[in-house]
Amino acid sequence: MNRLVPAGLRRVAALAAHCDDIAIGAGGTLLAICTSHPGVQVDVLVLSGGGTEREHEERAALAAFCPGADLRITVAKVPDGRLPAHWDEAKTAVEELRLRTEPDLILAPHACDAHQDHRGLARLVPTAFRDHLTLGYEILKWDGDLGRPNAYQPLDLALAERKVALLQEHYPSQRRRTWFDREAFLGLARIRGVQCHARYAEAFYLDKLSLDLAGG
């Protein structure tokens, strides 16, 4: 298994269409980053849920998923499920985030996600962040859109369990959903772990990677 370890990871940008997307798709990765890089700057943009109870859930959850980080959260008010019809508003929000940060790593939805909001945001990200390492996270759901990811962040048992515990603690509004449970989250993480020779893992889609093999 080839490994890419970003040197000097100082700034991370995490983008989502909805509250809880980042925690579900990359919560374990954020825990690993923030634990290993104290004081890392994490800029978060969530396009929907602003001014609602979902925003309160999201802020508390991300504070727990990013311990010790310099965490900056923006939750916008694009209507849930309507991103294609609010393209200008979404694009402006992404561009405003770009003006605020020069991230070493971006976490965002992947472009083949079946949900129109996730997919739309995934296609907006490279229009503003053109030369950045971007990992597209996956979100388990009814649509059956899980594919063949090509990047993995291994999670040990304690980290995987911590992720699931935080999801269940901080998103009570989602507990009624049939897929929002411990077994589903750990089951997917176990499958992704098998694929990268780890116990558990989160998986990502990486479209482009620029190498500097000469170390210049």
mmCIF file of C-alpha atoms in Angstrom:
data_model
loop_
_atom_site.group_PDB
_atom_site.id
_atom_site.type_symbol
_atom_site.label_atom_id
_atom_site.label_comp_id
_atom_site.label_asym_id
_atom_site.label_seq_id
_atom_site.Cartn_x
_atom_site.Cartn_y
_atom_site.Cartn_z
ATOM 1 C CA MET A 1 0.000 0.000 0.000
ATOM 2 C CA ASN A 2 1.551 3.289 -1.110
ATOM 3 C CA ARG A 3 1.361 6.075 1.461
ATOM 4 C CA LEU A 4 1.248 9.839 1.005
ATOM 5 C CA VAL A 5 2.037 11.817 4.142
ATOM 6 C CA PRO A 6 1.615 15.583 3.638
ATOM 7 C CA ALA A 7 4.545 17.408 5.215
ATOM 8 C CA GLY A 8 3.828 20.445 7.341
ATOM 9 C CA LEU A 9 0.057 20.089 7.394
ATOM 10 C CA ARG A 10 -1.070 23.454 8.738
ATOM 11 C CA ARG A 11 -4.403 24.256 7.090
ATOM 12 C CA VAL A 12 -7.360 22.098 6.132
ATOM 13 C CA ALA A 13 -10.546 23.138 4.339
ATOM 14 C CA ALA A 14 -13.614 20.943 4.784
ATOM 15 C CA LEU A 15 -16.704 21.525 2.633
ATOM 16 C CA ALA A 16 -20.156 19.996 2.798
ATOM 17 C CA ALA A 17 -23.589 20.436 1.330
ATOM 18 C CA HIS A 18 -25.314 19.551 4.589
ATOM 19 C CA CYS A 19 -24.677 19.483 8.306
ATOM 20 C CA ASP A 20 -23.232 16.063 9.308
ATOM 21 C CA ASP A 21 -21.742 15.300 5.844
ATOM 22 C CA ILE A 22 -18.181 16.082 6.937
ATOM 23 C CA ALA A 23 -18.470 14.113 10.169
ATOM 24 C CA ILE A 24 -19.918 11.086 8.373
ATOM 25 C CA GLY A 25 -17.535 11.143 5.433
ATOM 26 C CA ALA A 26 -14.330 12.306 7.090
ATOM 27 C CA GLY A 27 -14.876 12.502 10.845
ATOM 28 C CA GLY A 28 -12.241 9.901 11.629
ATOM 29 C CA THR A 29 -9.756 11.629 9.344
ATOM 30 C CA LEU A 30 -10.369 14.968 11.059
ATOM 31 C CA LEU A 31 -9.839 13.346 14.449
ATOM 32 C CA ALA A 32 -6.566 11.853 13.219
ATOM 33 C CA ILE A 33 -5.364 15.141 11.719
ATOM 34 C CA CYS A 34 -6.240 17.339 14.668
ATOM 35 C CA THR A 35 -4.812 14.925 17.202
ATOM 36 C CA SER A 36 -1.542 14.641 15.268
ATOM 37 C CA HIS A 37 -1.249 18.333 14.324
ATOM 38 C CA PRO A 38 -2.213 20.466 17.357
ATOM 39 C CA GLY A 39 -3.307 23.939 16.368
ATOM 40 C CA VAL A 40 -4.002 23.049 12.734
ATOM 41 C CA GLN A 41 -6.339 25.551 11.085
ATOM 42 C CA VAL A 42 -9.600 23.961 9.916
ATOM 43 C CA ASP A 43 -11.888 26.116 7.775
ATOM 44 C CA VAL A 44 -15.348 24.624 7.327
ATOM 45 C CA LEU A 45 -18.061 25.584 4.863
ATOM 46 C CA VAL A 46 -21.486 23.947 5.059
ATOM 47 C CA LEU A 47 -23.907 25.185 2.427
ATOM 48 C CA SER A 48 -27.233 24.447 4.129
ATOM 49 C CA GLY A 49 -28.725 24.517 7.606
ATOM 50 C CA GLY A 50 -27.772 28.044 8.623
ATOM 51 C CA GLY A 51 -29.934 29.484 11.374
ATOM 52 C CA THR A 52 -31.524 26.141 12.269
ATOM 53 C CA GLU A 53 -31.050 23.522 14.964
ATOM 54 C CA ARG A 54 -28.915 21.625 12.474
ATOM 55 C CA GLU A 55 -26.352 24.432 12.615
ATOM 56 C CA HIS A 56 -26.150 24.109 16.400
ATOM 57 C CA GLU A 57 -25.606 20.363 16.033
ATOM 58 C CA GLU A 58 -22.917 20.918 13.429
ATOM 59 C CA ARG A 59 -20.927 23.448 15.415
ATOM 60 C CA ALA A 60 -20.870 21.270 18.510
ATOM 61 C CA ALA A 61 -20.024 18.164 16.515
ATOM 62 C CA LEU A 62 -17.158 19.718 14.573
ATOM 63 C CA ALA A 63 -15.676 21.160 17.756
ATOM 64 C CA ALA A 64 -15.544 17.586 19.058
ATOM 65 C CA PHE A 65 -14.175 16.176 15.799
ATOM 66 C CA CYS A 66 -11.428 18.837 15.649
ATOM 67 C CA PRO A 67 -9.892 18.855 19.147
ATOM 68 C CA GLY A 68 -7.244 21.501 19.603
ATOM 69 C CA ALA A 69 -7.743 22.952 16.124
ATOM 70 C CA ASP A 70 -8.134 26.568 15.110
ATOM 71 C CA LEU A 71 -11.659 25.883 13.894
ATOM 72 C CA ARG A 72 -13.579 28.360 11.734
ATOM 73 C CA ILE A 73 -17.100 27.382 10.657
ATOM 74 C CA THR A 74 -19.484 28.986 8.170
ATOM 75 C CA VAL A 75 -22.972 27.520 7.746
ATOM 76 C CA ALA A 76 -24.869 29.046 4.821
ATOM 77 C CA LYS A 77 -28.580 28.939 3.987
ATOM 78 C CA VAL A 78 -28.795 27.236 0.596
ATOM 79 C CA PRO A 79 -32.048 25.205 0.711
ATOM 80 C CA ASP A 80 -31.490 21.496 1.324
ATOM 81 C CA GLY A 81 -31.916 19.507 -1.887
ATOM 82 C CA ARG A 82 -31.948 22.625 -4.073
ATOM 83 C CA LEU A 83 -28.287 23.374 -4.736
ATOM 84 C CA PRO A 84 -28.604 23.181 -8.555
ATOM 85 C CA ALA A 85 -31.224 25.934 -8.420
ATOM 86 C CA HIS A 86 -29.020 28.051 -6.122
ATOM 87 C CA TRP A 87 -25.791 27.615 -8.049
ATOM 88 C CA ASP A 88 -24.695 31.262 -7.857
ATOM 89 C CA GLU A 89 -25.190 31.381 -4.086
ATOM 90 C CA ALA A 90 -23.249 28.154 -3.604
ATOM 91 C CA LYS A 91 -20.446 29.240 -5.907
ATOM 92 C CA THR A 92 -20.122 32.557 -4.112
ATOM 93 C CA ALA A 93 -19.840 30.770 -0.761
ATOM 94 C CA VAL A 94 -17.067 28.524 -2.087
ATOM 95 C CA GLU A 95 -15.218 31.470 -3.608
ATOM 96 C CA GLU A 96 -15.468 33.420 -0.345
ATOM 97 C CA LEU A 97 -13.946 30.455 1.480
ATOM 98 C CA ARG A 98 -11.117 30.439 -1.052
ATOM 99 C CA LEU A 99 -10.344 34.056 -0.227
ATOM 100 C CA ARG A 100 -9.990 33.155 3.459
ATOM 101 C CA THR A 101 -7.665 30.180 3.237
ATOM 102 C CA GLU A 102 -4.781 28.544 1.397
ATOM 103 C CA PRO A 103 -5.292 24.929 2.511
ATOM 104 C CA ASP A 104 -2.766 22.111 2.383
ATOM 105 C CA LEU A 105 -5.652 19.636 2.174
ATOM 106 C CA ILE A 106 -9.308 19.828 1.139
ATOM 107 C CA LEU A 107 -12.026 17.421 2.249
ATOM 108 C CA ALA A 108 -15.168 17.608 0.113
ATOM 109 C CA PRO A 109 -17.849 15.374 -1.452
ATOM 110 C CA HIS A 110 -16.813 13.333 -4.474
ATOM 111 C CA ALA A 111 -18.075 14.093 -7.966
ATOM 112 C CA CYS A 112 -19.936 10.789 -8.515
ATOM 113 C CA ASP A 113 -22.092 11.052 -5.387
ATOM 114 C CA ALA A 114 -25.727 10.325 -6.249
ATOM 115 C CA HIS A 115 -27.102 13.235 -4.209
ATOM 116 C CA GLN A 116 -27.431 16.332 -6.362
ATOM 117 C CA ASP A 117 -26.251 18.671 -3.593
ATOM 118 C CA HIS A 118 -23.131 16.611 -2.857
ATOM 119 C CA ARG A 119 -22.353 16.207 -6.537
ATOM 120 C CA GLY A 120 -22.893 19.889 -7.256
ATOM 121 C CA LEU A 121 -20.554 21.002 -4.492
ATOM 122 C CA ALA A 122 -17.927 18.496 -5.641
ATOM 123 C CA ARG A 123 -17.969 20.117 -9.053
ATOM 124 C CA LEU A 124 -17.709 23.610 -7.612
ATOM 125 C CA VAL A 125 -14.658 22.935 -5.443
ATOM 126 C CA PRO A 126 -12.062 22.701 -8.255
ATOM 127 C CA THR A 127 -13.360 25.928 -9.828
ATOM 128 C CA ALA A 128 -12.090 27.819 -6.763
ATOM 129 C CA PHE A 129 -9.353 25.509 -5.453
ATOM 130 C CA ARG A 130 -7.466 24.651 -8.619
ATOM 131 C CA ASP A 131 -4.077 23.474 -7.349
ATOM 132 C CA HIS A 132 -4.871 21.759 -4.074
ATOM 133 C CA LEU A 133 -4.815 18.221 -2.754
ATOM 134 C CA THR A 134 -8.521 17.360 -2.598
ATOM 135 C CA LEU A 135 -9.949 14.172 -1.126
ATOM 136 C CA GLY A 136 -13.563 13.388 -2.010
ATOM 137 C CA TYR A 137 -15.316 11.643 0.870
ATOM 138 C CA GLU A 138 -18.179 9.166 0.594
ATOM 139 C CA ILE A 139 -21.503 9.167 2.453
ATOM 140 C CA LEU A 140 -23.429 5.964 3.048
ATOM 141 C CA LYS A 141 -27.069 6.260 1.988
ATOM 142 C CA TRP A 142 -30.040 4.584 0.296
ATOM 143 C CA ASP A 143 -28.915 5.350 -3.260
ATOM 144 C CA GLY A 144 -26.266 2.622 -3.423
ATOM 145 C CA ASP A 145 -23.602 4.860 -4.940
ATOM 146 C CA LEU A 146 -20.547 3.409 -3.198
ATOM 147 C CA GLY A 147 -17.772 2.957 -5.739
ATOM 148 C CA ARG A 148 -14.068 2.170 -5.958
ATOM 149 C CA PRO A 149 -12.189 4.795 -3.925
ATOM 150 C CA ASN A 150 -8.462 5.192 -4.436
ATOM 151 C CA ALA A 151 -7.285 6.861 -1.231
ATOM 152 C CA TYR A 152 -7.636 5.671 2.357
ATOM 153 C CA GLN A 153 -7.081 6.926 5.881
ATOM 154 C CA PRO A 154 -6.663 3.940 8.237
ATOM 155 C CA LEU A 155 -8.464 4.142 11.581
ATOM 156 C CA ASP A 156 -7.668 2.019 14.593
ATOM 157 C CA LEU A 157 -10.470 0.587 16.707
ATOM 158 C CA ALA A 158 -10.423 3.424 19.238
ATOM 159 C CA LEU A 159 -10.620 6.099 16.538
ATOM 160 C CA ALA A 160 -13.409 4.335 14.649
ATOM 161 C CA GLU A 161 -15.399 3.888 17.854
ATOM 162 C CA ARG A 162 -14.803 7.515 18.780
ATOM 163 C CA LYS A 163 -16.128 8.688 15.416
ATOM 164 C CA VAL A 164 -19.323 6.666 15.772
ATOM 165 C CA ALA A 165 -19.855 7.800 19.367
ATOM 166 C CA LEU A 166 -19.541 11.445 18.355
ATOM 167 C CA LEU A 167 -21.963 10.991 15.456
ATOM 168 C CA GLN A 168 -24.572 9.478 17.733
ATOM 169 C CA GLU A 169 -24.021 12.091 20.429
ATOM 170 C CA HIS A 170 -24.091 15.231 18.321
ATOM 171 C CA TYR A 171 -26.701 14.550 15.632
ATOM 172 C CA PRO A 172 -29.899 13.569 17.451
ATOM 173 C CA SER A 173 -31.983 14.904 14.546
ATOM 174 C CA GLN A 174 -30.630 12.111 12.336
ATOM 175 C CA ARG A 175 -31.139 9.115 14.605
ATOM 176 C CA ARG A 176 -34.482 8.278 12.987
ATOM 177 C CA ARG A 177 -32.760 7.533 9.671
ATOM 178 C CA THR A 178 -32.412 3.823 8.983
ATOM 179 C CA TRP A 179 -28.755 4.109 7.939
ATOM 180 C CA PHE A 180 -27.654 6.338 10.799
ATOM 181 C CA ASP A 181 -26.440 3.737 13.263
ATOM 182 C CA ARG A 182 -23.286 2.241 14.713
ATOM 183 C CA GLU A 183 -23.453 -0.970 12.698
ATOM 184 C CA ALA A 184 -23.707 0.835 9.352
ATOM 185 C CA PHE A 185 -20.833 3.227 10.032
ATOM 186 C CA LEU A 186 -18.488 0.593 11.417
ATOM 187 C CA GLY A 187 -19.479 -1.881 8.691
ATOM 188 C CA LEU A 188 -18.430 0.464 5.905
ATOM 189 C CA ALA A 189 -15.276 1.423 7.787
ATOM 190 C CA ARG A 190 -14.399 -2.260 8.177
ATOM 191 C CA ILE A 191 -14.807 -2.899 4.433
ATOM 192 C CA ARG A 192 -12.609 0.100 3.613
ATOM 193 C CA GLY A 193 -10.101 -1.136 6.154
ATOM 194 C CA VAL A 194 -9.871 -4.484 4.370
ATOM 195 C CA GLN A 195 -9.080 -2.611 1.165
ATOM 196 C CA CYS A 196 -6.059 -0.848 2.693
ATOM 197 C CA HIS A 197 -4.750 -3.546 5.071
ATOM 198 C CA ALA A 198 -6.137 -1.839 8.177
ATOM 199 C CA ARG A 199 -8.794 -2.716 10.723
ATOM 200 C CA TYR A 200 -10.954 0.271 9.786
ATOM 201 C CA ALA A 201 -10.588 3.164 7.347
ATOM 202 C CA GLU A 202 -12.277 6.082 5.670
ATOM 203 C CA ALA A 203 -12.088 6.081 1.893
ATOM 204 C CA PHE A 204 -11.729 8.937 -0.558
ATOM 205 C CA TYR A 205 -11.610 9.699 -4.262
ATOM 206 C CA LEU A 206 -8.509 11.450 -5.550
ATOM 207 C CA ASP A 207 -8.750 12.833 -9.092
ATOM 208 C CA LYS A 208 -5.358 14.468 -9.466
ATOM 209 C CA LEU A 209 -2.082 14.364 -7.559
ATOM 210 C CA SER A 210 1.043 16.371 -8.367
ATOM 211 C CA LEU A 211 4.289 14.703 -7.282
ATOM 212 C CA ASP A 212 7.691 16.137 -6.440
ATOM 213 C CA LEU A 213 9.841 13.038 -6.482
ATOM 214 C CA ALA A 214 13.041 15.078 -6.732
ATOM 215 C CA GLY A 215 12.268 16.864 -3.474
ATOM 216 C CA GLY A 216 12.569 20.321 -4.991
#
